[in-house]
Tab-separated table of C-alpha atoms in Angstrom:
chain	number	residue	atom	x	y	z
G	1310	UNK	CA	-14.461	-16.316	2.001
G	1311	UNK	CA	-11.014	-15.170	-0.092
G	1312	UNK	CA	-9.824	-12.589	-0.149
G	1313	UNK	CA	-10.973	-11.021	-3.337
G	1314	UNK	CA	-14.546	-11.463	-1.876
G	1315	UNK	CA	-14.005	-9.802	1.406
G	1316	UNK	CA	-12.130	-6.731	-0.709
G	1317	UNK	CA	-15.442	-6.433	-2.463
G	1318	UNK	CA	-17.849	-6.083	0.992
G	1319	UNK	CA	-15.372	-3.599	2.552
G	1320	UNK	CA	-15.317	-1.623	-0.810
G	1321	UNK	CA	-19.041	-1.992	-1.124
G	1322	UNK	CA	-19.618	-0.700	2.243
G	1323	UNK	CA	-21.286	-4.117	3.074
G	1324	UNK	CA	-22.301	-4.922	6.994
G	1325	UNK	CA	-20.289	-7.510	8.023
G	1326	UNK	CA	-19.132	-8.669	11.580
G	1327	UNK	CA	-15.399	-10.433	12.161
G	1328	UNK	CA	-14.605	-12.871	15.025
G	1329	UNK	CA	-10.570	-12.227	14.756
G	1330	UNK	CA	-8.982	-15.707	16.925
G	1331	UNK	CA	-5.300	-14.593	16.976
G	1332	UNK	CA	-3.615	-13.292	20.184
G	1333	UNK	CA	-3.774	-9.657	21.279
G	1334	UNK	CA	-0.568	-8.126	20.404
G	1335	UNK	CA	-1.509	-9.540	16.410
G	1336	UNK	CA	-4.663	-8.063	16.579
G	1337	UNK	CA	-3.696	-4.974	18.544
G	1338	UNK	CA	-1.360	-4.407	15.940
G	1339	UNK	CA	-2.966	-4.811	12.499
G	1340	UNK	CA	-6.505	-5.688	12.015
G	1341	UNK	CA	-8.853	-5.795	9.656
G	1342	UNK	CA	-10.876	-2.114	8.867
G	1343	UNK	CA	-13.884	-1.207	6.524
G	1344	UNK	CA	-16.422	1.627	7.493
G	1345	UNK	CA	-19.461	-1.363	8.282
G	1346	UNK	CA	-16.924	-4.029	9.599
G	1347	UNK	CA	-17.272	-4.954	13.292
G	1348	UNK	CA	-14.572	-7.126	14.855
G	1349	UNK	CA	-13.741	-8.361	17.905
G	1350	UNK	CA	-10.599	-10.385	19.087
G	1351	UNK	CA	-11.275	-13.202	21.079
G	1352	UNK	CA	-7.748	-15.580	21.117
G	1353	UNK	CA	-8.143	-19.316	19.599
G	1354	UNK	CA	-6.972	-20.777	23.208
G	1355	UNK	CA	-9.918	-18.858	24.711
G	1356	UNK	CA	-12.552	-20.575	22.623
G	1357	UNK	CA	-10.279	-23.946	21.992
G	1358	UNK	CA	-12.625	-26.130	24.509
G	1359	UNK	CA	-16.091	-23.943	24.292
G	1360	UNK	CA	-16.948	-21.375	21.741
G	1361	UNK	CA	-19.838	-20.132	24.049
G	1362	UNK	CA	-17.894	-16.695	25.087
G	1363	UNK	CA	-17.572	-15.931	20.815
G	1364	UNK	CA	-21.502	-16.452	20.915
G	1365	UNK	CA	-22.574	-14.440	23.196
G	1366	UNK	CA	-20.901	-11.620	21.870
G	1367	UNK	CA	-21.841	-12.011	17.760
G	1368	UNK	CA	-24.758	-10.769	16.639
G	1369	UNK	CA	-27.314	-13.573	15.513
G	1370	UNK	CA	-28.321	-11.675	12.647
G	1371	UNK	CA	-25.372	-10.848	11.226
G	1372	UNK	CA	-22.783	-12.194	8.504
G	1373	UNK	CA	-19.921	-13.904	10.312
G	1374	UNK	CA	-16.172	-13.784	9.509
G	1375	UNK	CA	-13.823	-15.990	11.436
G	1376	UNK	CA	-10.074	-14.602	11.011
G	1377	UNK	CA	-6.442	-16.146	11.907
G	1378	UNK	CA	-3.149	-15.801	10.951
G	1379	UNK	CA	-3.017	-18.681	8.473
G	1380	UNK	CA	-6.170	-20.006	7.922
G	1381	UNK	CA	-6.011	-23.357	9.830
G	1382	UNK	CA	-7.271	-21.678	13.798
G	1383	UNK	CA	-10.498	-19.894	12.292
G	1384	UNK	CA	-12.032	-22.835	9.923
G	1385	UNK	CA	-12.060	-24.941	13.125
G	1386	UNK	CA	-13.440	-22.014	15.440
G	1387	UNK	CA	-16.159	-21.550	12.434
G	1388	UNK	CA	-16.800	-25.186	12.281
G	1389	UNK	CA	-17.145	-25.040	15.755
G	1390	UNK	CA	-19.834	-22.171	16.424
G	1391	UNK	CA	-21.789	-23.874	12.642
G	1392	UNK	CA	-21.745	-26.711	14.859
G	1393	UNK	CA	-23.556	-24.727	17.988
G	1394	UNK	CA	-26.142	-23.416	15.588
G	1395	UNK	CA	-24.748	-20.580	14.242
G	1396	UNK	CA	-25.455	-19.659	10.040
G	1397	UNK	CA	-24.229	-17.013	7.699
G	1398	UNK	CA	-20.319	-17.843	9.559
G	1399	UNK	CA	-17.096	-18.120	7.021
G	1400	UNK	CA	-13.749	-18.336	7.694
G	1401	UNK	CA	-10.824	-16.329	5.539
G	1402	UNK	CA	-9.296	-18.297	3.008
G	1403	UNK	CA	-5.408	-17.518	3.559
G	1404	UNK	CA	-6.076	-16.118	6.569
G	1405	UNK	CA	-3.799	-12.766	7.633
G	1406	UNK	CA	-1.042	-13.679	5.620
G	1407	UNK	CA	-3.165	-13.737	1.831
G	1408	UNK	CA	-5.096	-10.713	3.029
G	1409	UNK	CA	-1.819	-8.777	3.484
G	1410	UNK	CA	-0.842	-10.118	-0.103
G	1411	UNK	CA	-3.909	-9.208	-1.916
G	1412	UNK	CA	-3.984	-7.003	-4.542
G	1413	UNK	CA	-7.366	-5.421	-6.381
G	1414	UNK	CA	-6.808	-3.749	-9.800
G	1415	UNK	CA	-9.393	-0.799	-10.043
G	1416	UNK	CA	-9.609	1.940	-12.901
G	1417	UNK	CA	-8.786	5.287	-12.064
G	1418	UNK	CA	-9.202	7.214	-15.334
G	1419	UNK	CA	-8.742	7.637	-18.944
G	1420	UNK	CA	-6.237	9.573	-20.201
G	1421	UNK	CA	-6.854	12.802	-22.508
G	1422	UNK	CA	-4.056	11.138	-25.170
G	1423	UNK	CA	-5.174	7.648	-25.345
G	1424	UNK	CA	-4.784	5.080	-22.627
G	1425	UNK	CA	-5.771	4.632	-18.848
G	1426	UNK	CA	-4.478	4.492	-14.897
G	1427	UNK	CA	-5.270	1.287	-12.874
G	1428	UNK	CA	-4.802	1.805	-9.216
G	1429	UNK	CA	-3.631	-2.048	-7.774
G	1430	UNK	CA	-4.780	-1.798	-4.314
G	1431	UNK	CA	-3.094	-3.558	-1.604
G	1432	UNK	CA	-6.294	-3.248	1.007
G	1433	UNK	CA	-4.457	-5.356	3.869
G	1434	UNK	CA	-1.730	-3.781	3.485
G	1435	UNK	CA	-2.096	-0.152	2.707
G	1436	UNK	CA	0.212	-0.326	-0.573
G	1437	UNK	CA	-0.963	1.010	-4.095
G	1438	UNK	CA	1.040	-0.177	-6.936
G	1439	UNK	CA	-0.396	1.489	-10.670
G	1440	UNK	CA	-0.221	0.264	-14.267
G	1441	UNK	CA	-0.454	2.725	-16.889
G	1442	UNK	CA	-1.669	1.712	-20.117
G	1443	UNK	CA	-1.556	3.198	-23.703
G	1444	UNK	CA	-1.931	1.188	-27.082
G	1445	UNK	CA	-0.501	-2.131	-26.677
G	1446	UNK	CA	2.391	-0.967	-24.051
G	1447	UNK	CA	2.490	-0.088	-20.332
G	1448	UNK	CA	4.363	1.178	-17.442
G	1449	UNK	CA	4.256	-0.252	-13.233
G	1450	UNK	CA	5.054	2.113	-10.865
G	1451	UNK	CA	5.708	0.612	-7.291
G	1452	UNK	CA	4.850	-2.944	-7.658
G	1453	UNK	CA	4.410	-4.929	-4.777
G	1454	UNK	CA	6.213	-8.578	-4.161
G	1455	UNK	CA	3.864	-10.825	-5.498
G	1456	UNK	CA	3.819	-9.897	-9.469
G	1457	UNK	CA	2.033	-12.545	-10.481
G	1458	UNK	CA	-1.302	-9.892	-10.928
G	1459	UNK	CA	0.577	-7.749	-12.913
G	1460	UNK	CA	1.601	-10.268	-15.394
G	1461	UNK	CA	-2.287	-11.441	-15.337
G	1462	UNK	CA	-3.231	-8.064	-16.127
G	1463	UNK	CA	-1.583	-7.258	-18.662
G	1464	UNK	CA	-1.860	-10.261	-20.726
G	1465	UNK	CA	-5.475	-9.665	-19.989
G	1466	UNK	CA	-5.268	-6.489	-21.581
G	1467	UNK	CA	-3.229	-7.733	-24.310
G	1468	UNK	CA	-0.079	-4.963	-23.355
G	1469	UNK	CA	3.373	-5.573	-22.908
G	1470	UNK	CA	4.975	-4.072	-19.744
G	1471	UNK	CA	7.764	-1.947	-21.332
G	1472	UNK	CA	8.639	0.002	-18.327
G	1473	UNK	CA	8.542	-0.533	-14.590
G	1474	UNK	CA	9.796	2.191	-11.998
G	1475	UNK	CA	9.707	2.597	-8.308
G	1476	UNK	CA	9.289	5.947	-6.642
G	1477	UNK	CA	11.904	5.312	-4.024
G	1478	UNK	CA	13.744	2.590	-2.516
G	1479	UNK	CA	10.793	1.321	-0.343
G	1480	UNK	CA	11.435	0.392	3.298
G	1481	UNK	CA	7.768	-0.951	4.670
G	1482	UNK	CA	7.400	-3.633	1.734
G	1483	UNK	CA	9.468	-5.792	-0.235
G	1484	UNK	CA	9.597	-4.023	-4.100
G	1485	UNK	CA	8.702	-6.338	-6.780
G	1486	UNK	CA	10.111	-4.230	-8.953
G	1487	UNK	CA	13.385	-5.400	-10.371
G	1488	UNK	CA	11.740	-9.295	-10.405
G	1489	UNK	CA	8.337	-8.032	-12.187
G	1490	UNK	CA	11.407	-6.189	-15.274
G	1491	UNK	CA	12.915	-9.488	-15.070
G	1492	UNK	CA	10.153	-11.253	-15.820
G	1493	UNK	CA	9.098	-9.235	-18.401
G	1494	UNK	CA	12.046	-8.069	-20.455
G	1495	UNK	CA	10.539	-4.874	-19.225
G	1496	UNK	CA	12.868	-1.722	-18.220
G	1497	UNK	CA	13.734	-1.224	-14.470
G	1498	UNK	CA	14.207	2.517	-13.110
G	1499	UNK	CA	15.083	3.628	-9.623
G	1500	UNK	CA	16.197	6.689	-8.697
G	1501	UNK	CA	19.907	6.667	-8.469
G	1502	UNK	CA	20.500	8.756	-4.848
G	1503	UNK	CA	18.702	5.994	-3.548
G	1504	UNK	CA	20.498	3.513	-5.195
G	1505	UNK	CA	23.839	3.641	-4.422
G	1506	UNK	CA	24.396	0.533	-2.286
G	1507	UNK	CA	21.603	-2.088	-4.763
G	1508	UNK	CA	23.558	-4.653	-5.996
G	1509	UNK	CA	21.587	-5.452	-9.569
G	1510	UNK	CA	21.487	-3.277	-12.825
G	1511	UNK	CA	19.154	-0.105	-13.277
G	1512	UNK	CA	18.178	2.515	-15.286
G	1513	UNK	CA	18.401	6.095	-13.944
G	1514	UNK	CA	15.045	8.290	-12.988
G	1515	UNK	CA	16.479	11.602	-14.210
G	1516	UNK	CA	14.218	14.399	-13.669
G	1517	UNK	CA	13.261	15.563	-16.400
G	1518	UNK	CA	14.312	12.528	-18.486
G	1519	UNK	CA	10.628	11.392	-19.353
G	1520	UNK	CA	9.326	8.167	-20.515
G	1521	UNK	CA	6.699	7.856	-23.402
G	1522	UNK	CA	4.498	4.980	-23.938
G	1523	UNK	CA	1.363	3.568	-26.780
G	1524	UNK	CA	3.805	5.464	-29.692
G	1525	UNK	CA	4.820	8.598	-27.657
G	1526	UNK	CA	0.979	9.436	-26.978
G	1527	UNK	CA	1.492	9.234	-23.044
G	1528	UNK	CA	4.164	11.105	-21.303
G	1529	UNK	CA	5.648	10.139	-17.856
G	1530	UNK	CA	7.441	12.908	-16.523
G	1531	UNK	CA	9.885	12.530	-13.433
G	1532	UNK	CA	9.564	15.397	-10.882
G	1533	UNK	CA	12.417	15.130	-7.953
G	1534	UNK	CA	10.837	15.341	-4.756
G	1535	UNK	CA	13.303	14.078	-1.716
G	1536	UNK	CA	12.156	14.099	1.663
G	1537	UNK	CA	10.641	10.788	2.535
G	1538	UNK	CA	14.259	9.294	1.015
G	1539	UNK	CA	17.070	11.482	-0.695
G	1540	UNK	CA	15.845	9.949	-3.842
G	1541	UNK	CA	12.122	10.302	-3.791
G	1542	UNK	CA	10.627	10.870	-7.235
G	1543	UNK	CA	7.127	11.875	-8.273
G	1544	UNK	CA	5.391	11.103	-11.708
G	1545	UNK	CA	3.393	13.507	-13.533
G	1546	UNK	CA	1.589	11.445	-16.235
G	1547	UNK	CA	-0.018	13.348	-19.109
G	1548	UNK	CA	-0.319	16.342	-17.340
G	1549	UNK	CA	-2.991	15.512	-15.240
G	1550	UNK	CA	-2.090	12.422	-12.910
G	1551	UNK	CA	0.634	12.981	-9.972
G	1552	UNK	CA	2.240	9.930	-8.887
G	1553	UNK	CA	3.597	11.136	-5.326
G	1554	UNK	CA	5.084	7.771	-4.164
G	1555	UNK	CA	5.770	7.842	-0.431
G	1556	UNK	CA	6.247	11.546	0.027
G	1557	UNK	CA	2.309	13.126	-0.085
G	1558	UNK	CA	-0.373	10.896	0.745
G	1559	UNK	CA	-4.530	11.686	0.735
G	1560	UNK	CA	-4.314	11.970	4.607
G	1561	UNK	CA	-0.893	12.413	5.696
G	1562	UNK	CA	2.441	13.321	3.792
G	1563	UNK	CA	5.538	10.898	4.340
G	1564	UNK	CA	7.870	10.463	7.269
G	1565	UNK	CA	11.632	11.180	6.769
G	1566	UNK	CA	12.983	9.171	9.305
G	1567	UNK	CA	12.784	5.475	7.936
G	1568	UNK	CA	16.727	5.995	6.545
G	1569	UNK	CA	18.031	6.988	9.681
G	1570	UNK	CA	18.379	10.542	8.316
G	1571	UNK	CA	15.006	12.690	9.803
G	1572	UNK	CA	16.593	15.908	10.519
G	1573	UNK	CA	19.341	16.217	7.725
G	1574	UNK	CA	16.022	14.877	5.057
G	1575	UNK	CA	13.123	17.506	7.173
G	1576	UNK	CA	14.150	20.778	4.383
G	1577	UNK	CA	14.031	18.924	1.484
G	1578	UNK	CA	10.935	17.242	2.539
G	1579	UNK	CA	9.266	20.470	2.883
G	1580	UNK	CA	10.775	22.200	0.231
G	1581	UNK	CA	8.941	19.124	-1.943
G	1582	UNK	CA	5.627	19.567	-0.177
G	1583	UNK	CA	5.216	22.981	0.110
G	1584	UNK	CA	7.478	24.329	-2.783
G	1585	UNK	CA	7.042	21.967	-5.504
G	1586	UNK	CA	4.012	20.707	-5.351
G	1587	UNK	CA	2.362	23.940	-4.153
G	1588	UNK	CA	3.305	25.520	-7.525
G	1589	UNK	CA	1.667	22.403	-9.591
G	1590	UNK	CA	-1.898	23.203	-10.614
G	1591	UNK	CA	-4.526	22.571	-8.157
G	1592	UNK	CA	-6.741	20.259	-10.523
G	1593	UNK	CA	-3.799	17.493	-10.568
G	1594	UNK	CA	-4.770	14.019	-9.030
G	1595	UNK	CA	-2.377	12.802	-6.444
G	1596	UNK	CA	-1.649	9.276	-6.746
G	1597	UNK	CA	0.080	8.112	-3.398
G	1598	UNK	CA	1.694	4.642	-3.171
G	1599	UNK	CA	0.122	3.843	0.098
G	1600	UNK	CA	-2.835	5.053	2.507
G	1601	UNK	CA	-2.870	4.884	6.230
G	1602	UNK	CA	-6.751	4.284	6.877
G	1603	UNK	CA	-9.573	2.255	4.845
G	1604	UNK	CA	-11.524	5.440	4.991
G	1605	UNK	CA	-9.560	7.125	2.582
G	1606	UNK	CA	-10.852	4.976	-0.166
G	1607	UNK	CA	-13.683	6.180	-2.419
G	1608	UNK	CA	-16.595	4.716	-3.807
G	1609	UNK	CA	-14.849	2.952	-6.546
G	1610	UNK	CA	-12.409	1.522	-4.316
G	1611	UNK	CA	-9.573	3.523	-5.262
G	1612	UNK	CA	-7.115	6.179	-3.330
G	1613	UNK	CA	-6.716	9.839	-5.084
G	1614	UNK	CA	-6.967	13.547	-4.345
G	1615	UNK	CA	-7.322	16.557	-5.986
G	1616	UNK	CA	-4.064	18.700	-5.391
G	1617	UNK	CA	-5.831	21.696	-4.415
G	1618	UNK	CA	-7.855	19.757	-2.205
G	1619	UNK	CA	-5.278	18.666	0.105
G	1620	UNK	CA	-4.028	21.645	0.613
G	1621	UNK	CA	-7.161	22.516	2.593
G	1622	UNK	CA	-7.898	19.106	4.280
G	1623	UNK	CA	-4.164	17.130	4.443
G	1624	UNK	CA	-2.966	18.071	7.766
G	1625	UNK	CA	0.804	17.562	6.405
G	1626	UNK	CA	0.160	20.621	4.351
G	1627	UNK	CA	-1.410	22.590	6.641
G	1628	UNK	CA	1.900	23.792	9.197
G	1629	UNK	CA	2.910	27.288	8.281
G	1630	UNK	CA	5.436	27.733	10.880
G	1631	UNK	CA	8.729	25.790	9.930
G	1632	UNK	CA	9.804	24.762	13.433
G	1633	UNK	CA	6.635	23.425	14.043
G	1634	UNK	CA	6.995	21.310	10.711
G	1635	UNK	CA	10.319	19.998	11.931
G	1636	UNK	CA	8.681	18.742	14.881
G	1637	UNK	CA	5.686	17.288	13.357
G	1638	UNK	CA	7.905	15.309	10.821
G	1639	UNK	CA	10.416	14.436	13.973
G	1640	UNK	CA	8.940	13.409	16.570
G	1641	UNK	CA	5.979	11.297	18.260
G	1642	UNK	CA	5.675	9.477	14.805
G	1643	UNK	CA	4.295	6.077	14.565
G	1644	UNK	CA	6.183	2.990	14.999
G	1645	UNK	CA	8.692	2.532	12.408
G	1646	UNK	CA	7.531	-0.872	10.053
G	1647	UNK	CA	7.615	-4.115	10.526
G	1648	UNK	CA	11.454	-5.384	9.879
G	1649	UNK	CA	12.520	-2.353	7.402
G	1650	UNK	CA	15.787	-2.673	7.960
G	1651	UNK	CA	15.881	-6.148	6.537
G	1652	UNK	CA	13.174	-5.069	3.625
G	1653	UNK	CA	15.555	-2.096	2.674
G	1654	UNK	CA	18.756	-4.758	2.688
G	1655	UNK	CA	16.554	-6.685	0.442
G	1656	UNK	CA	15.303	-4.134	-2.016
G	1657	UNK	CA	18.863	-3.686	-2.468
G	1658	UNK	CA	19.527	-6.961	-3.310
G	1659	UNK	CA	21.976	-7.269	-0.361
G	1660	UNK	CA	20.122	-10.396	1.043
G	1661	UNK	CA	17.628	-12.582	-0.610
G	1662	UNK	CA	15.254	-14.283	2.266
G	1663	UNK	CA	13.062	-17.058	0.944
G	1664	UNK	CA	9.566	-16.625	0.264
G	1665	UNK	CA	8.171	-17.298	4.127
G	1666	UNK	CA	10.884	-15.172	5.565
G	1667	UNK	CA	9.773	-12.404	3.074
G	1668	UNK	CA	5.810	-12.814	3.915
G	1669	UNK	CA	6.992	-12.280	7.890
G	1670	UNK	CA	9.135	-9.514	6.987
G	1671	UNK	CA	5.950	-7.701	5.468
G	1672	UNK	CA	3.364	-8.628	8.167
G	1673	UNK	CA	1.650	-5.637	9.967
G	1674	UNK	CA	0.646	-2.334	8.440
G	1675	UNK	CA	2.583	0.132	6.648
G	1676	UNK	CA	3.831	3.195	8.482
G	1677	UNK	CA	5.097	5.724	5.878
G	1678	UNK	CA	3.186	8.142	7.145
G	1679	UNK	CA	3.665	10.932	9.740
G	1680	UNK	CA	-0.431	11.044	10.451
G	1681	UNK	CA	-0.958	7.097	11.257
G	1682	UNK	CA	-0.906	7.064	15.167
């Protein structure tokens, strides 16, 4: 099964049952999640001489996934219980490692001036990257490492990536950002208070300064919103799409502390949240670049919000008392992510691990949120 097809059951709400081989602390740590999925964790060793304790425990009836870290562990365990008698069992091409790398383009809208919003969702990872398109140009906001689906895409669409930005300097992934310009002759924009130590060439986000693609017909408008870095910047595109980045997400809003800087960054955060974008118009669609649980995506796959909406359900938006904020934001958050300090030194293009080292950087789940424990 790749991972393209198991993307499509979990968005389809499809039944399906996972036998997950690697060790406990993997599993404990990241696993796979869909509102019909089923999985238990049973470790390769355990089932290396006699896959009998895995059957007793799957259903008979039921569509089987066998899951490792690579790939190599679960087509043996799945040969293994075909072998006992067991039908309707696949194994997960690429194992862990391609699922965390996946990425699913999905529509989210037209635009009112010509052109539309694609949501790239990275479902085993948590990360949404976005490609706005109008005429024959377009614009990537957050790309992800492997930029080998943007390029696809856009050739597909027969557009030329003019523009690509990220929101902040990312610490939970490794931004494919500055590679995806370079291969593209496209613009690169980062927002310069969070640039000061990267090591390659950039254009300025400038609030204000806005961006205009498909012969000035679509507007991207930066918004400064710091908080989740010193540099965080949001995206208002045609005035009626909010690209938050890391700073307000559909469930949770974004933690502060993953520079080492929580309580000087805990004002400006809420000043962002509560200030700025509780003055926008409540019928805006928040974009986020990541989500914390599978359940926040909709029917057609994708992540979004109304505005006004999470103001009544996102419990990030919902602490009136600023002391109580500071606390929320500042303590008992979830772990920090998987080797960020090395991903932020590489987003800055202070080191350059090779591809391997840069998958194991990037295992796990993202934790940009305050709400994921």
């Amino acid at each position: 099964m790749t991972a393209h097809e198991l993307s499509q059951i979990i968005a389809g709400r499809e039944e399906l049952f996972i036998l997950d081989v690697r060790n406990w602390a993997e599993f404990n740590d990241w696993k796979i999640e869909g509102e019909k999925i089923e999985i238990i964790n049973i470790p390769y060793f355990d089932l290396l001489d006699d896959v009998e304790p895995a059957l007793d425990r799957i259903p008979a009836e039921k569509r089987l996934l066998v899951v490792c870290a690579k790939e190599g562990s679960s087509k043996f365990i799945a040969e293994q219980l075909v072998e006992s008698g067991r039908e309707n069992v696949y194994y997960l091409e690429g194992g862990m490692k391609l699922w965390s790398e996946h990425l699913e383009p999905v529509k989210v809208g037209d635009l009112k001036n010509g052109g539309e919003v694609y949501q790239f969702v990275r479902i085993g990872k948590g990360c949404l990257s976005y490609m706005i398109l109008s005429g024959d140009e377009a614009v990537v906001v957050d790309a992800v490492r492997t930029i080998q689906p943007f390029v696809d895409f856009a050739q597909k669409h027969g557009v030329q990536i003019k523009h690509v930005m990220d929101t902040h300097l990312h610490a939970d992934h490794i931004s494919g950002g500055h590679e995806l310009s370079q291969a593209t002759g496209a613009s690169y924009w980062l927002p310069p208070k969070d640039a000061d130590e990267v090591t390659y060439p950039y254009n300025e986000l400038v609030e204000n300064r806005d961006i205009r693609i498909g012969n000035g017909k679509v507007n991207i408008h930066p918004i400064y919103t710091p908080g989740h870095t010193i540099g965080s910047t949001s995206f208002l595109v045609d005035e009626e799409y909010l690209l938050t980045g890391d700073i307000l997400f559909v469930a949770s809003i974004g933690r502060p502390d993953l520079a080492g800087k929580a309580e000087d960054w805990v004002s400006d955060l809420r000043n962002s949240l509560y200030g700025i974008f509780g003055g926008m118009p409540e019928q805006l669609i928040v974009l986020p670049a990541h989500f914390g649980k599978i359940t926040e995506l909709d029917q057609k796959g994708t992540v979004s919000a109304k505005l006004g909406d999470l103001f009544h359900q996102n419990p990030g938006l919902n602490i009136a008392d600023e002391a109580e904020f500071r606390k929320t934001v500042t303590e008992n958050l979830p772990p920090q992510p998987n080797s960020y300090q090395e991903i932020r030194q590489t987003n800055m293009g202070k080191i350059n691990p090779d591809e391997e080292q840069r998958r194991e950087m990037e295992t796990g789940p993202n934790r940009c949120a305050v709400h994921d424990n």
